[in-house]
Every structure is written in C-alpha cells, then in structure tokens.
Coordinates of C-alpha atoms in Angstrom, one line a residue:
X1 CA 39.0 -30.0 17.1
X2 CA 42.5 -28.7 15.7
X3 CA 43.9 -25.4 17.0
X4 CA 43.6 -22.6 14.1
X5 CA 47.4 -22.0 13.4
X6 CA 48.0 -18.2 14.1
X7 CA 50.2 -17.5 10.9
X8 CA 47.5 -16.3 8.6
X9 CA 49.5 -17.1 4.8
X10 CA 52.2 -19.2 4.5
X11 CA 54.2 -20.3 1.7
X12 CA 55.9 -23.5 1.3
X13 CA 59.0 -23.8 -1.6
X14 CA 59.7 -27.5 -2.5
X15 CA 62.7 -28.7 -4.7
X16 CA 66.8 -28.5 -5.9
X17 CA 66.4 -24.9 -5.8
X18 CA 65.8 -24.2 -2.1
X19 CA 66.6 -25.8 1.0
X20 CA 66.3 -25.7 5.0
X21 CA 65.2 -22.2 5.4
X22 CA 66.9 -21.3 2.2
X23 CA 65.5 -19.7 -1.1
X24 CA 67.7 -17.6 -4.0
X25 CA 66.4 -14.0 -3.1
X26 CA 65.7 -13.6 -6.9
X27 CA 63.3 -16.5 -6.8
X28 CA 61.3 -15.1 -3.8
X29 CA 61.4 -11.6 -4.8
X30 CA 59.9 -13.1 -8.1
X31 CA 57.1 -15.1 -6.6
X32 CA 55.7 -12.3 -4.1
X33 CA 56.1 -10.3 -6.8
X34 CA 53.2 -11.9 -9.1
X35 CA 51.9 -13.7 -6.2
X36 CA 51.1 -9.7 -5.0
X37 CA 49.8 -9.0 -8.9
X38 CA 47.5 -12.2 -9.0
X39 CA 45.8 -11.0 -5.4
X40 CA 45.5 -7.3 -6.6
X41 CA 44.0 -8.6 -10.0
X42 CA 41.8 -11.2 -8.2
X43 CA 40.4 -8.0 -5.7
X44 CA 40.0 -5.6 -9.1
X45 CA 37.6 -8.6 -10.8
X46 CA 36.1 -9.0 -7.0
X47 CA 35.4 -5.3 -7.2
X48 CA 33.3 -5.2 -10.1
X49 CA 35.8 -4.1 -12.7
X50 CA 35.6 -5.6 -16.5
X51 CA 39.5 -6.6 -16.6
X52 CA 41.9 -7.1 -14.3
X53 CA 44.3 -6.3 -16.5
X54 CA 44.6 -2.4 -16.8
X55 CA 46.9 0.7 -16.5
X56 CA 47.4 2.3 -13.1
X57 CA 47.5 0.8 -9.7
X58 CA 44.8 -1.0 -8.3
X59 CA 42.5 1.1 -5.6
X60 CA 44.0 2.3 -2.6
X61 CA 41.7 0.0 -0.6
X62 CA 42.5 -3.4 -2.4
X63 CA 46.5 -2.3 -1.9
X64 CA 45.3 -1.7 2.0
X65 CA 43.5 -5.1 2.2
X66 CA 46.7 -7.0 0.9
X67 CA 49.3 -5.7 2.9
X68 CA 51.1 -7.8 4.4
X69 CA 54.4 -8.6 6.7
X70 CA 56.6 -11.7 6.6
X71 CA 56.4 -12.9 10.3
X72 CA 58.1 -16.3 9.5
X73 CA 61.0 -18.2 7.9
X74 CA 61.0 -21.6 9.2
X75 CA 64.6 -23.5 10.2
X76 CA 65.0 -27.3 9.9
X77 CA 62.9 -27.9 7.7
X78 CA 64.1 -29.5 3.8
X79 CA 62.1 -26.6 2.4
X80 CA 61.3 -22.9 2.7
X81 CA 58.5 -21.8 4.5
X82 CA 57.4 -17.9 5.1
X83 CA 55.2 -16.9 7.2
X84 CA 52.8 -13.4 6.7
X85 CA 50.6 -11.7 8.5
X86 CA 48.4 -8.6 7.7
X87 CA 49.8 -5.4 7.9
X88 CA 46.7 -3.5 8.9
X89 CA 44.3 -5.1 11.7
X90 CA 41.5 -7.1 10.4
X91 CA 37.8 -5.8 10.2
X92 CA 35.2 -7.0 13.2
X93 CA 33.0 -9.3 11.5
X94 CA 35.0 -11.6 9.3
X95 CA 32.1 -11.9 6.7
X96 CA 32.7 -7.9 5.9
X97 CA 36.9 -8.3 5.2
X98 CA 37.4 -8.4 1.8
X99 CA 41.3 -8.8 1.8
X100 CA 40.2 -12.5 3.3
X101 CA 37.7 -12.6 0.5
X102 CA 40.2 -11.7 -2.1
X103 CA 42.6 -14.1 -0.6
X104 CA 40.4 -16.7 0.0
X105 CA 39.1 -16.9 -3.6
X106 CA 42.7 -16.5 -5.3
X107 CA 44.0 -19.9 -3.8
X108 CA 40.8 -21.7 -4.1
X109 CA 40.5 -20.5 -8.0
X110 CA 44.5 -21.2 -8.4
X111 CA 43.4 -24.8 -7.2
X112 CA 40.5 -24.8 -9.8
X113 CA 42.4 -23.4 -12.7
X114 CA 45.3 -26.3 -12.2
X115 CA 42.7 -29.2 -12.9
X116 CA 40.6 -27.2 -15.6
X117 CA 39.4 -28.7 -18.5
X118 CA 40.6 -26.8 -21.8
X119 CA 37.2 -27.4 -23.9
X120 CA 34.7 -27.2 -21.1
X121 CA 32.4 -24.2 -21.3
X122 CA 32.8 -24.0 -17.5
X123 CA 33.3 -20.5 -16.4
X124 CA 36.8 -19.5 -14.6
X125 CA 36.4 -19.5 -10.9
X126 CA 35.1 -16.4 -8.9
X127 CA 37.3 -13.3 -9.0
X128 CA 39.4 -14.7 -12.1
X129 CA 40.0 -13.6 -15.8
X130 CA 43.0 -13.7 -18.3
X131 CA 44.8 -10.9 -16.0
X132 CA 45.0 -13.3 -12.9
X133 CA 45.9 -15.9 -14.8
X134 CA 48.6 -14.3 -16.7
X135 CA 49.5 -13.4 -12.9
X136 CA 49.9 -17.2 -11.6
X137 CA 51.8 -17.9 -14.7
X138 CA 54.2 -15.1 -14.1
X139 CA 54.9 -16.5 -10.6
X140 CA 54.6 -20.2 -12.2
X141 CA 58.1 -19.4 -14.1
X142 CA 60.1 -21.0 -10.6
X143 CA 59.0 -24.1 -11.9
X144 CA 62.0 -23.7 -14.1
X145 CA 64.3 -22.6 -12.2
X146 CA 64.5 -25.5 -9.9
X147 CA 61.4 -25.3 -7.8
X148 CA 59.4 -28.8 -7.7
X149 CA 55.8 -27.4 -6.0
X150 CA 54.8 -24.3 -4.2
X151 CA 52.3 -24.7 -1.2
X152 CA 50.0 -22.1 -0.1
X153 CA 48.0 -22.0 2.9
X154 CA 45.6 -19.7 4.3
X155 CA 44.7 -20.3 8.1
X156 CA 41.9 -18.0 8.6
X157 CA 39.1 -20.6 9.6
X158 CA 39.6 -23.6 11.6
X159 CA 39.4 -25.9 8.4
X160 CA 42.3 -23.7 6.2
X161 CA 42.6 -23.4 2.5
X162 CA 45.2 -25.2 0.8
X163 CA 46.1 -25.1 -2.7
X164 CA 49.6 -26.8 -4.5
X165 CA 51.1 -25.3 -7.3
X166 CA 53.0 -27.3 -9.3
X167 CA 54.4 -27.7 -12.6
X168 CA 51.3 -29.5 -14.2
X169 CA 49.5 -26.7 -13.0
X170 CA 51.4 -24.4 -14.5
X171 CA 51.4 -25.6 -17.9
X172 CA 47.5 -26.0 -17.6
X173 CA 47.4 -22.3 -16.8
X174 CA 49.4 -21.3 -19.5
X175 CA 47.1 -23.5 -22.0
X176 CA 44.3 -21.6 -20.5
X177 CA 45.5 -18.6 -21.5
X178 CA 46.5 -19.5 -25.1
X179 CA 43.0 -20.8 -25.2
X180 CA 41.8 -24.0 -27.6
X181 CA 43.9 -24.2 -30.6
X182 CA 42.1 -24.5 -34.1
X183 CA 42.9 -27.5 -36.4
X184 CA 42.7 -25.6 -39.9
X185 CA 43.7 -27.7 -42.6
X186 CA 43.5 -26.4 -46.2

C-alpha cells in the first residue's frame, strides 16, 4: 500500500508559460484567486444556499474551512508545483470536516463538468451551479495565457483525488454556462 503524501492540495502548472519552479505572479495570483471563489461557491451550494452566486462574503465558517497556507514550491521540476496545507487544524473525525468535503467535491465535480454532455438532462455534480462554474472559468482564463493543463490533487485519503484541467475543459465549461443554443430560423 502507498504512503499518503503529507501535502494535503497541490497544484501542478504545465506549459510555455511557466517553468522549473517558475510561474508569472499574475498568473498565480489569478488562479488562487478563482480557484479560492470556486471552493467558497462550492461550500455556499454545500450549505444549503439557492445560489452560489450572491452579494457579501461567504460564512465566516466556510472562509475558516478553506484557509489555507502554501507549504511548497517544488525545484527541478519542468513545471510549477505549490504545495498547501490548512491553515486551521483539521476536525477529529474526518467524516464531520466539511472544508475536506467542500474540497473533495470541487475537484471531483471540476472533473465531471470537463467531460459533460451539453444536451444531457443530467444534473451538475454535487455542490455545483452556474456560480462555481462561472468560478472554474474565471481561473480557466490561463489557458490563454500560455498555460497547457493545470493538475490538482487532493491527498487526504490513501487513494487521492485527481482532476486535470485543461483547455478542452475549459471550453466545455464555458459552453455549460452559455447553455444549449436554439436553432430559430424564420
């Protein structure tokens, strides 16, 4: 059986735009950005509310789950890699921590959403509506700004959670959002 890897998120930035340990600031302050906003909308659906998508900050206690520090920046590597860890320590019983659950259902829906089907009537994965996906595409927009793919990993069970996001992806996601289009013809 493999070792859990201790680093509880990390990111992985593939293309022309980043290098060994390298990544333009803008791009990552970017990313982490609506990275951050697709997590806090993903916890507010997870919560019970309507729309993720609404004025004001999210609770106090979603903000608290998500905290988190960046514990690594890989050298040697042809592409970046961060590292983060939770700010605050984790609850006792992992079935009770909902900034895992939150987590945990963001990068399994963002791998859902990627391969969606436009005209299926299947519903969006768990914790998603319009206001996380308007999220992911926010972040998505390093796709054209020389970034190839975008690996996320979470390592908080033995078997971890990984989802690609890549440019495909990203245009499916948009599509989702501008929903079926209408052949009228007159």
């Amino acid at each position: 059986m493999s070792e859990r890897d201790p680093i509880l998120l990390k990111l992985r930035f593939d293309g022309p735009a980043v290098g060994a340990a390298r990544i333009p600031v803008s791009h990552l302050m970017r990313f982490l950005d609506k990275m951050n906003k697709a997590f806090r909308r993903t916890g507010r659906v997870l919560d019970g509310n309507a729309a993720s998508v609404r004025p004001g900050p999210p609770r106090k206690a979603i903000k608290e789950e998500l905290d988190m520090d960046l514990v690594l920046l890989t050298e040697g590597s042809p592409a970046a890699v961060l590292g983060f860890e939770r700010s605050h320590p984790a609850p006792a019983l992992p079935a009770m921590d909902f900034g895992l659950e939150i987590l945990e259902k963001s990068i399994e829906g963002l791998a859902r959403v990627q391969v969606y089907e436009l005209d299926s009537d299947e519903a969006l994965p768990a914790g998603y509506d319009r206001g996380v996906l308007m999220a992911w595409r926010d972040a998505g927009v390093l796709f054209r700004l020389g970034v190839e793919r975008i690996r996320l990993t979470l390592n908080h069970r033995e078997a971890p959670i990984t989802t690609d996001f890549t440019p495909t992806g990203y245009q499916r996601i948009q599509s989702l959002i501008q929903g079926p289009e209408t052949n009228i013809r007159t």
